[in-house]
mmCIF file of C-alpha atoms and ligand atoms in Angstrom:
data_model
loop_
_atom_site.group_PDB
_atom_site.id
_atom_site.type_symbol
_atom_site.label_atom_id
_atom_site.label_comp_id
_atom_site.label_asym_id
_atom_site.label_seq_id
_atom_site.Cartn_x
_atom_site.Cartn_y
_atom_site.Cartn_z
ATOM 1 C CA MET I 1 17.866 -27.719 -7.665
ATOM 2 C CA GLU I 2 18.243 -31.215 -6.178
ATOM 3 C CA LEU I 3 17.878 -31.564 -2.406
ATOM 4 C CA ALA I 4 21.512 -32.637 -1.858
ATOM 5 C CA GLU I 5 22.738 -29.717 -3.939
ATOM 6 C CA ARG I 6 20.416 -27.368 -2.050
ATOM 7 C CA ARG I 7 21.827 -28.563 1.320
ATOM 8 C CA GLY I 8 25.339 -27.795 0.047
ATOM 9 C CA VAL I 9 24.350 -24.269 -0.907
ATOM 10 C CA GLU I 10 22.718 -23.639 2.449
ATOM 11 C CA THR I 11 25.823 -24.587 4.446
ATOM 12 C CA ARG I 12 27.909 -22.174 2.374
ATOM 13 C CA VAL I 13 25.594 -19.196 2.855
ATOM 14 C CA TYR I 14 25.193 -17.203 6.095
ATOM 15 C CA GLU I 15 21.872 -17.986 7.715
ATOM 16 C CA PRO I 16 20.033 -14.808 8.739
ATOM 17 C CA ALA I 17 20.383 -14.181 12.472
ATOM 18 C CA GLU I 18 19.797 -11.446 15.065
ATOM 19 C CA ASP I 19 22.284 -9.143 13.314
ATOM 20 C CA SER I 20 20.455 -9.520 9.994
ATOM 21 C CA ALA I 21 17.086 -8.815 11.639
ATOM 22 C CA LEU I 22 18.375 -5.732 13.486
ATOM 23 C CA LEU I 23 19.872 -4.218 10.336
ATOM 24 C CA ALA I 24 16.707 -4.907 8.316
ATOM 25 C CA ALA I 25 14.453 -3.416 10.996
ATOM 26 C CA VAL I 26 16.532 -0.261 11.488
ATOM 27 C CA ALA I 27 17.060 0.436 7.783
ATOM 28 C CA GLY I 28 13.437 -0.420 7.025
ATOM 29 C CA GLU I 29 12.198 2.200 9.495
ATOM 30 C CA ARG I 30 14.390 4.916 8.004
ATOM 31 C CA LEU I 31 14.333 4.402 4.231
ATOM 32 C CA GLY I 32 11.683 5.741 1.875
ATOM 33 C CA SER I 33 10.171 3.898 -1.075
ATOM 34 C CA ASP I 34 12.059 6.118 -3.528
ATOM 35 C CA ALA I 35 15.493 5.175 -2.110
ATOM 36 C CA ARG I 36 18.009 3.436 -4.360
ATOM 37 C CA VAL I 37 19.588 0.906 -2.005
ATOM 38 C CA LEU I 38 22.663 -1.348 -2.183
ATOM 39 C CA GLU I 39 23.063 -4.163 0.325
ATOM 40 C CA VAL I 40 26.719 -5.207 0.381
ATOM 41 C CA GLY I 41 27.271 -8.829 1.444
ATOM 42 C CA THR I 42 23.639 -9.749 0.907
ATOM 43 C CA GLY I 43 24.168 -13.452 1.759
ATOM 44 C CA SER I 44 20.779 -15.200 1.504
ATOM 45 C CA GLY I 45 19.160 -11.908 0.452
ATOM 46 C CA TYR I 46 17.105 -11.737 3.669
ATOM 47 C CA VAL I 47 17.801 -8.053 4.453
ATOM 48 C CA ALA I 48 17.434 -6.886 0.846
ATOM 49 C CA ASP I 49 14.181 -8.822 0.468
ATOM 50 C CA ARG I 50 12.743 -7.275 3.644
ATOM 51 C CA ILE I 51 13.590 -3.766 2.434
ATOM 52 C CA VAL I 52 11.915 -4.466 -0.915
ATOM 53 C CA ARG I 53 8.796 -5.953 0.669
ATOM 54 C CA GLU I 54 8.422 -3.648 3.689
ATOM 55 C CA VAL I 55 9.595 -0.348 2.197
ATOM 56 C CA GLY I 56 9.043 -0.805 -1.529
ATOM 57 C CA ALA I 57 12.520 0.593 -2.256
ATOM 58 C CA SER I 58 14.637 -0.530 -5.179
ATOM 59 C CA VAL I 59 17.403 -2.769 -3.798
ATOM 60 C CA VAL I 60 20.383 -4.506 -5.357
ATOM 61 C CA GLY I 61 22.614 -6.886 -3.424
ATOM 62 C CA SER I 62 26.281 -7.711 -3.841
ATOM 63 C CA ASP I 63 28.224 -10.639 -2.458
ATOM 64 C CA VAL I 64 31.645 -12.123 -3.050
ATOM 65 C CA ASN I 65 30.245 -15.632 -2.435
ATOM 66 C CA PRO I 66 28.719 -17.157 -5.595
ATOM 67 C CA HIS I 67 26.534 -19.510 -3.520
ATOM 68 C CA ALA I 68 25.090 -16.494 -1.715
ATOM 69 C CA CYS I 69 24.377 -14.874 -5.080
ATOM 70 C CA VAL I 70 22.424 -17.980 -6.146
ATOM 71 C CA ALA I 71 20.468 -18.036 -2.876
ATOM 72 C CA ALA I 72 19.657 -14.304 -3.002
ATOM 73 C CA ARG I 73 18.590 -14.510 -6.645
ATOM 74 C CA GLU I 74 16.317 -17.454 -5.857
ATOM 75 C CA ARG I 75 14.719 -15.271 -3.171
ATOM 76 C CA GLY I 76 14.002 -12.719 -5.888
ATOM 77 C CA VAL I 77 16.769 -10.238 -5.026
ATOM 78 C CA ALA I 78 18.682 -8.511 -7.841
ATOM 79 C CA VAL I 79 22.278 -9.463 -7.073
ATOM 80 C CA VAL I 80 25.759 -8.941 -8.491
ATOM 81 C CA ARG I 81 28.787 -11.042 -7.557
ATOM 82 C CA ALA I 82 31.226 -8.394 -6.421
ATOM 83 C CA ASP I 83 33.878 -7.364 -3.955
ATOM 84 C CA LEU I 84 32.220 -4.700 -1.797
ATOM 85 C CA VAL I 85 31.103 -1.835 -4.086
ATOM 86 C CA ALA I 86 33.578 -2.402 -6.932
ATOM 87 C CA PRO I 87 31.297 -2.626 -10.021
ATOM 88 C CA PHE I 88 28.821 0.105 -9.104
ATOM 89 C CA ALA I 89 28.754 3.611 -10.556
ATOM 90 C CA ASP I 90 29.748 6.722 -8.641
ATOM 91 C CA ASP I 91 26.854 8.355 -6.701
ATOM 92 C CA ALA I 92 24.510 5.453 -7.620
ATOM 93 C CA PHE I 93 22.838 4.828 -4.243
ATOM 94 C CA ASP I 94 20.902 6.803 -1.650
ATOM 95 C CA ALA I 95 21.637 4.152 0.973
ATOM 96 C CA VAL I 96 24.155 1.347 1.434
ATOM 97 C CA LEU I 97 23.577 -1.382 4.039
ATOM 98 C CA PHE I 98 26.198 -3.844 5.303
ATOM 99 C CA ASN I 99 26.160 -6.587 7.914
ATOM 100 C CA PRO I 100 29.858 -7.406 7.522
ATOM 101 C CA PRO I 101 32.026 -10.293 8.660
ATOM 102 C CA TYR I 102 33.150 -8.938 12.026
ATOM 103 C CA LEU I 103 34.402 -11.701 14.325
ATOM 104 C CA PRO I 104 38.033 -11.249 15.408
ATOM 105 C CA THR I 105 39.868 -14.334 14.167
ATOM 106 C CA GLU I 106 43.265 -15.921 14.622
ATOM 107 C CA PRO I 107 45.704 -15.150 11.778
ATOM 108 C CA GLU I 108 46.002 -18.801 10.765
ATOM 109 C CA THR I 109 42.247 -19.030 10.028
ATOM 110 C CA ALA I 110 41.557 -20.274 6.510
ATOM 111 C CA TRP I 111 39.948 -17.738 4.169
ATOM 112 C CA ASP I 112 39.120 -20.293 1.484
ATOM 113 C CA ASP I 113 35.885 -21.314 3.197
ATOM 114 C CA TRP I 114 32.710 -19.344 2.382
ATOM 115 C CA MET I 115 31.415 -19.395 5.960
ATOM 116 C CA GLU I 116 34.753 -17.990 7.154
ATOM 117 C CA ARG I 117 34.376 -15.233 4.594
ATOM 118 C CA ALA I 118 30.930 -14.538 6.031
ATOM 119 C CA LEU I 119 32.057 -14.432 9.664
ATOM 120 C CA SER I 120 35.737 -13.583 10.000
ATOM 121 C CA GLY I 121 36.939 -10.032 10.275
ATOM 122 C CA GLY I 122 40.622 -10.852 10.599
ATOM 123 C CA GLU I 123 42.672 -10.292 13.732
ATOM 124 C CA ASP I 124 40.936 -7.077 14.804
ATOM 125 C CA GLY I 125 37.524 -7.915 13.294
ATOM 126 C CA ARG I 126 37.785 -4.996 10.862
ATOM 127 C CA ALA I 127 39.556 -6.561 7.862
ATOM 128 C CA VAL I 128 36.476 -6.130 5.658
ATOM 129 C CA ILE I 129 34.920 -3.132 7.458
ATOM 130 C CA ASP I 130 37.963 -0.873 6.892
ATOM 131 C CA PRO I 131 38.098 -1.292 3.081
ATOM 132 C CA PHE I 132 34.311 -0.923 2.976
ATOM 133 C CA LEU I 133 34.557 2.440 4.774
ATOM 134 C CA GLU I 134 37.342 3.476 2.424
ATOM 135 C CA ARG I 135 35.320 2.688 -0.729
ATOM 136 C CA VAL I 136 31.625 3.184 0.045
ATOM 137 C CA GLY I 137 31.655 6.989 -0.246
ATOM 138 C CA ARG I 138 32.275 6.737 -3.994
ATOM 139 C CA VAL I 139 28.924 5.028 -4.716
ATOM 140 C CA LEU I 140 26.848 7.168 -2.335
ATOM 141 C CA ALA I 141 24.769 9.984 -3.793
ATOM 142 C CA PRO I 142 25.100 13.395 -2.112
ATOM 143 C CA ASP I 143 23.189 13.164 1.204
ATOM 144 C CA GLY I 144 23.380 9.370 0.974
ATOM 145 C CA VAL I 145 23.474 7.269 4.127
ATOM 146 C CA VAL I 146 25.191 4.063 5.241
ATOM 147 C CA TYR I 147 23.702 1.626 7.759
ATOM 148 C CA LEU I 148 26.539 -0.526 9.121
ATOM 149 C CA LEU I 149 26.052 -3.333 11.653
ATOM 150 C CA VAL I 150 28.896 -3.538 14.167
ATOM 151 C CA SER I 151 29.554 -5.586 17.288
ATOM 152 C CA SER I 152 31.183 -4.860 20.617
ATOM 153 C CA LEU I 153 33.536 -7.735 19.669
ATOM 154 C CA THR I 154 34.782 -5.628 16.768
ATOM 155 C CA GLY I 155 35.168 -2.384 18.696
ATOM 156 C CA VAL I 156 32.465 0.145 17.870
ATOM 157 C CA ASP I 157 34.693 3.123 18.800
ATOM 158 C CA ALA I 158 37.421 1.962 16.422
ATOM 159 C CA VAL I 159 34.876 1.688 13.589
ATOM 160 C CA VAL I 160 33.493 5.166 14.369
ATOM 161 C CA GLU I 161 37.034 6.554 14.391
ATOM 162 C CA ARG I 162 37.875 4.941 11.056
ATOM 163 C CA ALA I 163 34.589 6.177 9.572
ATOM 164 C CA GLY I 164 35.570 9.679 10.702
ATOM 165 C CA GLU I 165 38.926 9.339 8.931
ATOM 166 C CA GLU I 166 36.994 8.523 5.742
ATOM 167 C CA GLY I 167 34.846 11.649 6.138
ATOM 168 C CA PHE I 168 31.741 10.170 7.762
ATOM 169 C CA SER I 169 29.964 11.286 10.903
ATOM 170 C CA ALA I 170 28.561 8.275 12.745
ATOM 171 C CA VAL I 171 25.593 7.944 15.092
ATOM 172 C CA ALA I 172 24.494 4.734 16.815
ATOM 173 C CA VAL I 173 20.793 4.396 15.980
ATOM 174 C CA ALA I 174 20.084 0.987 17.572
ATOM 175 C CA ASP I 175 21.650 -1.397 20.082
ATOM 176 C CA GLU I 176 20.758 -4.951 21.050
ATOM 177 C CA SER I 177 22.605 -6.850 23.774
ATOM 178 C CA PHE I 178 23.273 -10.577 23.933
ATOM 179 C CA PRO I 179 25.302 -12.566 26.487
ATOM 180 C CA PHE I 180 28.570 -12.296 24.538
ATOM 181 C CA GLU I 181 28.194 -9.130 22.474
ATOM 182 C CA THR I 182 26.201 -5.991 21.872
ATOM 183 C CA LEU I 183 25.126 -5.310 18.306
ATOM 184 C CA THR I 184 24.942 -1.698 17.141
ATOM 185 C CA VAL I 185 23.686 -0.177 13.917
ATOM 186 C CA LEU I 186 25.705 2.889 12.911
ATOM 187 C CA GLU I 187 24.184 5.522 10.653
ATOM 188 C CA LEU I 188 26.922 7.227 8.643
ATOM 189 C CA PHE I 189 26.595 10.470 6.722
ATOM 190 C CA GLY I 190 29.346 11.879 4.524
HETATM 191 C C1 LIG N 1 27.544 -11.744 8.219
HETATM 192 S S1 LIG N 1 27.154 -12.214 6.568
HETATM 193 C C2 LIG N 1 25.652 -11.269 6.324
HETATM 194 C C3 LIG N 1 24.721 -11.852 5.286
HETATM 195 C C4 LIG N 1 23.355 -11.132 5.161
HETATM 196 N N1 LIG N 1 23.515 -9.768 4.730
HETATM 197 C C5 LIG N 1 22.613 -11.172 6.467
HETATM 198 O O1 LIG N 1 22.601 -10.141 7.165
HETATM 199 O O2 LIG N 1 22.036 -12.224 6.803
HETATM 200 C C6 LIG N 1 28.380 -11.297 5.638
HETATM 201 C C7 LIG N 1 28.255 -11.452 4.115
HETATM 202 O O3 LIG N 1 29.265 -10.612 3.502
HETATM 203 C C8 LIG N 1 29.827 -11.309 2.404
HETATM 204 N N2 LIG N 1 31.142 -10.735 2.137
HETATM 205 C C9 LIG N 1 32.310 -10.927 2.807
HETATM 206 N N3 LIG N 1 33.294 -10.214 2.255
HETATM 207 C C10 LIG N 1 32.755 -9.556 1.193
HETATM 208 C C11 LIG N 1 33.268 -8.664 0.206
HETATM 209 N N4 LIG N 1 34.560 -8.296 0.214
HETATM 210 N N5 LIG N 1 32.425 -8.185 -0.738
HETATM 211 C C12 LIG N 1 31.113 -8.568 -0.765
HETATM 212 N N6 LIG N 1 30.566 -9.404 0.146
HETATM 213 C C13 LIG N 1 31.368 -9.884 1.107
HETATM 214 C C14 LIG N 1 29.851 -12.757 2.851
HETATM 215 O O4 LIG N 1 29.966 -13.641 1.763
HETATM 216 C C15 LIG N 1 28.514 -12.850 3.597
HETATM 217 O O5 LIG N 1 27.469 -13.240 2.730
#
């Protein structure tokens, strides 16, 4: 890929940050090498790649952003362009990871920009999290687990409540505080 083209791809793909690192560390400590793992919204493939390298688990990524799919594939991650869990078979995964778009955003925000799709969670921050919680149970094997990154900006209690409505029990397994938000990783069991 030419340098100019490469720069274009990079500005359209979420750059791994503290949230990515927290999710990778927490999931990496808890997953075994025999786990079949899906990372929804894999972006650059950073989290999926860490789980493959550090745990030895089998990981596939999904992302709605085609530029993210290119970047993740170039990192060596098996990736499918998809909306959330749509193309995957029932009961296919022992674990599903997601660092979702979660920033509360004004209604007039454009959704035709890939970085907005990576960051914006709609007015309440949960526009992508809620459908994820509604659909993820279908692809989880019995006793499967979800690791979901959430922020105090999004409302952790509201996410836990919605997860409960979808049949999950949620436990916060890690927190990290920054000046403007606290990041939490929720562990969800069906
Ligand atoms: C905050 S970024 C996280 C990227 C990467 N997992 C990380 O932690 O660095 C959220 C990612 O979710 C993707 N995404 C947003 N909506 C999605 C959807 N409906 N289905 C699949 N991926 C989605 C975005 O394109 C973006 O790559």
